[in-house]
mmCIF file of C-alpha atoms in Angstrom:
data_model
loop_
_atom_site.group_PDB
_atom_site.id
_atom_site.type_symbol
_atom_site.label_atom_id
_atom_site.label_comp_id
_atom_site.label_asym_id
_atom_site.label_seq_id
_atom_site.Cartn_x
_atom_site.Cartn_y
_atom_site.Cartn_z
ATOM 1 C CA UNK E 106 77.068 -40.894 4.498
ATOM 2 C CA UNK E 107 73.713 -41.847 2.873
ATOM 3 C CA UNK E 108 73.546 -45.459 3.129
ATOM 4 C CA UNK E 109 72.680 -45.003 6.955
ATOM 5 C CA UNK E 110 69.984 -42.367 6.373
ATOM 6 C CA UNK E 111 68.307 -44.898 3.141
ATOM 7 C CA UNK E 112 68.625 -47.894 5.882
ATOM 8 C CA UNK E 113 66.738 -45.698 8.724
ATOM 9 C CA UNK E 114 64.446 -43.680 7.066
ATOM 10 C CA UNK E 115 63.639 -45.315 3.560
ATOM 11 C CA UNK E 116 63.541 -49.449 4.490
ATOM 12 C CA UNK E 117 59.901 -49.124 3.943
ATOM 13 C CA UNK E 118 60.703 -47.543 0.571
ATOM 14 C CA UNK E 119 63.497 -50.334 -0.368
ATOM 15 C CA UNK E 120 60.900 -52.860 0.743
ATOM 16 C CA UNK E 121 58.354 -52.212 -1.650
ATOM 17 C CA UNK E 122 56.049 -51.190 1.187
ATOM 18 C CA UNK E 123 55.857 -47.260 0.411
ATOM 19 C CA UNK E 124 55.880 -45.483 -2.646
ATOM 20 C CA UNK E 125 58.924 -42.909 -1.002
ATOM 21 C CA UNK E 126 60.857 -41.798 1.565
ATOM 22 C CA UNK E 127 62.642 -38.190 2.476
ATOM 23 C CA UNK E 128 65.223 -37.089 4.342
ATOM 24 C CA UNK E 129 67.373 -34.290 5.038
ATOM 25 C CA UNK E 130 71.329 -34.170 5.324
ATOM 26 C CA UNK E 131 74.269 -32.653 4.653
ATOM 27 C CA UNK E 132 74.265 -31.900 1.024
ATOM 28 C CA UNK E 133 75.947 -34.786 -0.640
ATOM 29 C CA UNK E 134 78.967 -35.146 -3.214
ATOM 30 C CA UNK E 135 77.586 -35.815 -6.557
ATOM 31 C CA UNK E 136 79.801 -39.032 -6.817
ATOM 32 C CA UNK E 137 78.177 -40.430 -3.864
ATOM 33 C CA UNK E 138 74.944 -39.600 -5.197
ATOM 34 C CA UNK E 139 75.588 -41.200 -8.671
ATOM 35 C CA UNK E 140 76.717 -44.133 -6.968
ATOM 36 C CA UNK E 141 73.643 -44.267 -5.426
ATOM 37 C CA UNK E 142 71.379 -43.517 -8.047
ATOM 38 C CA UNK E 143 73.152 -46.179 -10.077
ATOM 39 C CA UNK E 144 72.844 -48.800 -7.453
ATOM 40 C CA UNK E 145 68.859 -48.388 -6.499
ATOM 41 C CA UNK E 146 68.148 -47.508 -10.198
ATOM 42 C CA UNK E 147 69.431 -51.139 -10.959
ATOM 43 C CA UNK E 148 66.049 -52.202 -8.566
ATOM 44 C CA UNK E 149 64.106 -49.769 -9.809
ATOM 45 C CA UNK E 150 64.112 -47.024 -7.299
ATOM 46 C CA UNK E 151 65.101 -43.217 -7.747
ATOM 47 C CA UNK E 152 66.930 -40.975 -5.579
ATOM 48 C CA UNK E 153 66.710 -37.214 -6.300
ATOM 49 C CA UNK E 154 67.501 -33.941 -4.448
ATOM 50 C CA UNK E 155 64.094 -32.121 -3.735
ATOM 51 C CA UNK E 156 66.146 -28.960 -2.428
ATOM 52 C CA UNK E 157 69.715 -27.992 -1.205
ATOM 53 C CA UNK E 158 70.617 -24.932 0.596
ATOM 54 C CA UNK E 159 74.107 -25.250 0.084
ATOM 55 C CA UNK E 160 74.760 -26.608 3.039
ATOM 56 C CA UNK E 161 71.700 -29.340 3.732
ATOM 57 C CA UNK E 162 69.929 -31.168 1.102
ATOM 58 C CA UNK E 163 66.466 -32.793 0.992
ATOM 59 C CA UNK E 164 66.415 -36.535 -0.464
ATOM 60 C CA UNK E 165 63.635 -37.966 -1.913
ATOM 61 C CA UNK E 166 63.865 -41.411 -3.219
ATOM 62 C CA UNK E 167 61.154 -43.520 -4.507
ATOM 63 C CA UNK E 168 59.480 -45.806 -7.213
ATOM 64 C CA UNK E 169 58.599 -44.401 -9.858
ATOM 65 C CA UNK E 170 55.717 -46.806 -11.110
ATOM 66 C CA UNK E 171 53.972 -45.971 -7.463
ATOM 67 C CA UNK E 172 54.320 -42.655 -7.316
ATOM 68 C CA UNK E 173 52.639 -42.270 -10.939
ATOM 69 C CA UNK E 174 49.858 -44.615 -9.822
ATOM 70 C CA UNK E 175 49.785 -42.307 -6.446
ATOM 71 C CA UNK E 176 49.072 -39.664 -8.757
ATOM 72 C CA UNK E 177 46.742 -40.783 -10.725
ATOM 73 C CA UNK E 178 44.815 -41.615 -7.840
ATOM 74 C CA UNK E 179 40.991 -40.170 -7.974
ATOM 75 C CA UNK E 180 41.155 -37.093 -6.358
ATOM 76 C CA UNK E 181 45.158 -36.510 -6.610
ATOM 77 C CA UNK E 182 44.984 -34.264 -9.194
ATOM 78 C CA UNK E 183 41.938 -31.572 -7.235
ATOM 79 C CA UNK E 184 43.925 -31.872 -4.438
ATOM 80 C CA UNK E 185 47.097 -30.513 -6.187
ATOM 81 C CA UNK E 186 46.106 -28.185 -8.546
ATOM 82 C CA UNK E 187 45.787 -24.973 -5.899
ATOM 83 C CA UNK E 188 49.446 -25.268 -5.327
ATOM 84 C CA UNK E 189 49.867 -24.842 -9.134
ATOM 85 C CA UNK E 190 50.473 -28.400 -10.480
ATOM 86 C CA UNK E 191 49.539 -28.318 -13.819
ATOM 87 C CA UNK E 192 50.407 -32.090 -14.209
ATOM 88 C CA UNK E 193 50.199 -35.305 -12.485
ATOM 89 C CA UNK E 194 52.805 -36.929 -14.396
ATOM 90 C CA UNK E 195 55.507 -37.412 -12.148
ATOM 91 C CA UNK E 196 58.251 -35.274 -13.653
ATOM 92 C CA UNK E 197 56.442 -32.257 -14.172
ATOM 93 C CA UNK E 198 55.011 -32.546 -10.614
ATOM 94 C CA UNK E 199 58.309 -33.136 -8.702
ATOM 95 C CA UNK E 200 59.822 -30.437 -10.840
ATOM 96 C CA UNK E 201 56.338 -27.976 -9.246
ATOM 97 C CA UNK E 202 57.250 -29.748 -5.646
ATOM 98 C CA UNK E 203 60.676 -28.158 -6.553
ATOM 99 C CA UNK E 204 59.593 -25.280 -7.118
ATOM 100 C CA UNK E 205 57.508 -25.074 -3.972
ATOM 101 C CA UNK E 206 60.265 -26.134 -2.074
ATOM 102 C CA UNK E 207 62.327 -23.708 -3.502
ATOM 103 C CA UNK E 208 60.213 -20.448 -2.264
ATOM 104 C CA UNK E 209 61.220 -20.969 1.371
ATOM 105 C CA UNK E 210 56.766 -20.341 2.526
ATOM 106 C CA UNK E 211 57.355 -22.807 4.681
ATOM 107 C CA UNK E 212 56.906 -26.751 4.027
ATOM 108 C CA UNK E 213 54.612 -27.785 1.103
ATOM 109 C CA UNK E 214 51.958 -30.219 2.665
ATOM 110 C CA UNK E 215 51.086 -31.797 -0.207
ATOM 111 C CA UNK E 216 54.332 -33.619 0.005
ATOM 112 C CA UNK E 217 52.664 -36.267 1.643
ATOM 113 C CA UNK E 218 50.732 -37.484 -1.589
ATOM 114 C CA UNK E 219 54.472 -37.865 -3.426
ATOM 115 C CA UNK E 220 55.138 -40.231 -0.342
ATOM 116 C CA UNK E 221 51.902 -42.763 -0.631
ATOM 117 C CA UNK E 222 50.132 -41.216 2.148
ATOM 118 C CA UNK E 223 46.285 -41.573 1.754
ATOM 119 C CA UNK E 224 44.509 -38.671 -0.223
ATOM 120 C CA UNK E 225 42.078 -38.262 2.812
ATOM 121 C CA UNK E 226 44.585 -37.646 5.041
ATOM 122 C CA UNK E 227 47.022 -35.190 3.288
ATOM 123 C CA UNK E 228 43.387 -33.320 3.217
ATOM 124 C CA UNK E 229 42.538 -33.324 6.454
ATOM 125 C CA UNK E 230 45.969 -32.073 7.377
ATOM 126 C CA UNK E 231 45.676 -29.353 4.964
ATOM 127 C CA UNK E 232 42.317 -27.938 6.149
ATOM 128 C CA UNK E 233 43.177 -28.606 10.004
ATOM 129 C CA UNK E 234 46.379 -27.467 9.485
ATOM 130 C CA UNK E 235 48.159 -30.382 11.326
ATOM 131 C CA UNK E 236 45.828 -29.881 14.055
ATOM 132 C CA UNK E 237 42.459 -32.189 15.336
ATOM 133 C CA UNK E 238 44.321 -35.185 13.808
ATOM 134 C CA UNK E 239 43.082 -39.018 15.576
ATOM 135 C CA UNK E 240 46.644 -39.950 15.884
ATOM 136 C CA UNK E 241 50.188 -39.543 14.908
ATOM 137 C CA UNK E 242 52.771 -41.880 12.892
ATOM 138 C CA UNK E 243 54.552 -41.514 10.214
ATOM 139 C CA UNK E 244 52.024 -39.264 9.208
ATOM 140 C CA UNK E 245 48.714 -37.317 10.997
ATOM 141 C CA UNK E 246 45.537 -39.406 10.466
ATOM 142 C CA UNK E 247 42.445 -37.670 10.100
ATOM 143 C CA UNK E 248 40.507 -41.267 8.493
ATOM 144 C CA UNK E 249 40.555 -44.649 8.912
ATOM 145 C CA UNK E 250 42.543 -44.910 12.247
ATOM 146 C CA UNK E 251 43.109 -48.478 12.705
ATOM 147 C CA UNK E 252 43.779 -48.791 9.495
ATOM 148 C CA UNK E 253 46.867 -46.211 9.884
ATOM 149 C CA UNK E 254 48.031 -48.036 13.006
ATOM 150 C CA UNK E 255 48.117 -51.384 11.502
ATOM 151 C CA UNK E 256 49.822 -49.691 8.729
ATOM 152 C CA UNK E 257 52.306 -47.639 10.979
ATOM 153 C CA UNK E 258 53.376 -50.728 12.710
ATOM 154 C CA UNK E 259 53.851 -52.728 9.306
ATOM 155 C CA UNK E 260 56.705 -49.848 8.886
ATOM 156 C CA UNK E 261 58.292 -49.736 11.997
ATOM 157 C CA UNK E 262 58.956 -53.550 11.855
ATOM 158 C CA UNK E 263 60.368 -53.158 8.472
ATOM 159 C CA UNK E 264 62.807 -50.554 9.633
ATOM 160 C CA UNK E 265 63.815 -52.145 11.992
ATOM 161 C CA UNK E 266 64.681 -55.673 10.783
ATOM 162 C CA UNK E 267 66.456 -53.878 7.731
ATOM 163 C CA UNK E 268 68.263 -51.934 10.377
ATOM 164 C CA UNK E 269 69.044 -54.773 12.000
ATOM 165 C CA UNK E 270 70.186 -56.560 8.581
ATOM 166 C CA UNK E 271 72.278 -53.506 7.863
ATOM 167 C CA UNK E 272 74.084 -53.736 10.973
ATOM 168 C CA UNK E 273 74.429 -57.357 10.465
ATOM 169 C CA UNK E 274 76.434 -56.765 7.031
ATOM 170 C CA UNK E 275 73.464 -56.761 4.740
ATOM 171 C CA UNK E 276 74.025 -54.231 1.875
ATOM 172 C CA UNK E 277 71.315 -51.938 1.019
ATOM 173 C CA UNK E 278 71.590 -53.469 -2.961
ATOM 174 C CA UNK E 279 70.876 -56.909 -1.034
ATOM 175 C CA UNK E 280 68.306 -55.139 1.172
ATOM 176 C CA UNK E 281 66.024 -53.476 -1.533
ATOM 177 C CA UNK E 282 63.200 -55.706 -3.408
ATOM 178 C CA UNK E 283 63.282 -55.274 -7.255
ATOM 179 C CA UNK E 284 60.442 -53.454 -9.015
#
């Protein structure tokens, strides 16, 4: 059930080209998630539950190495701590992203700096509130516009070629880059 959802939604992810990728499903069997974990561990991605309901589960799966440099980023840190991260060291903060998750306030929009998207844009979304953005992708831009587009585009055409490699026969093992 997964490996069509980490083909379609995380190619950018297995390509080295984000820092992570979510998704939501049907809560998976913890054998197929092991088997998974084992699999992209071996390249040098993770693959974690953010939050299951019982009966749908959120995926997060990323590289670790990126998402601590992501949080180290200037600015990562200010940007976090009102939504009571103590820590930018990755396990601490997805276990606080857990916890957020967890309360059911609605969606936590910090999430976007745990999935590479620039600082000045998970901002701007924050104190627009998803409105007054200069265009939509796989996130809302609020800076650097052509930038975004250029980048947006760079994903799209990874999706779909590793799509298209999946349906070919590719495996995602053969499909993901190695840290």
């Amino acid at each position: 059930m997964l490996e069509k959802y980490l083909v379609t939604q995380c190619a950018p992810t297995l390509a080295n080209l984000k820092t992570a990728s979510l998704f939501r499903c049907l809560c998976p069997g913890r054998g197929e998630l092991d088997a998974w974990r084992q699999a992209l561990g071996a390249k040098g991605i993770e693959l974690t539950v953010l939050f299951c309901d019982g009966t749908h589960a959120l995926v997060y799966v990323y590289r670790p190495a990126r998402l601590a440099a992501d949080l180290a980023r200037p600015g990562a840190a200010r940007l976090l701590r009102p939504y009571g991260y103590t820590s930018t060291e990755p396990g601490p903060a997805l276990d606080q992203l857990r916890r957020r998750l967890a309360l059911g306030d609605g969606f936590p929009h910090e999430i976007g700096v745990f999935l590479g998207y620039p600082l000045w844009d998970v901002a701007g979304f924050i104190h627009h509130a998803g409105k007054n953005c200069l265009c939509v992708g796989c996130w809302k831009v609020y800076c650097n516009e052509c930038e975004a587009r250029r980048t947006f585009a760079r994903l799209k055409k990874c999706t779909d070629i590793y799509t298209r490699l999946w349906q070919q026969g590719r495996s995602i093992p053969q499909l993901t880059v190695a840290a």
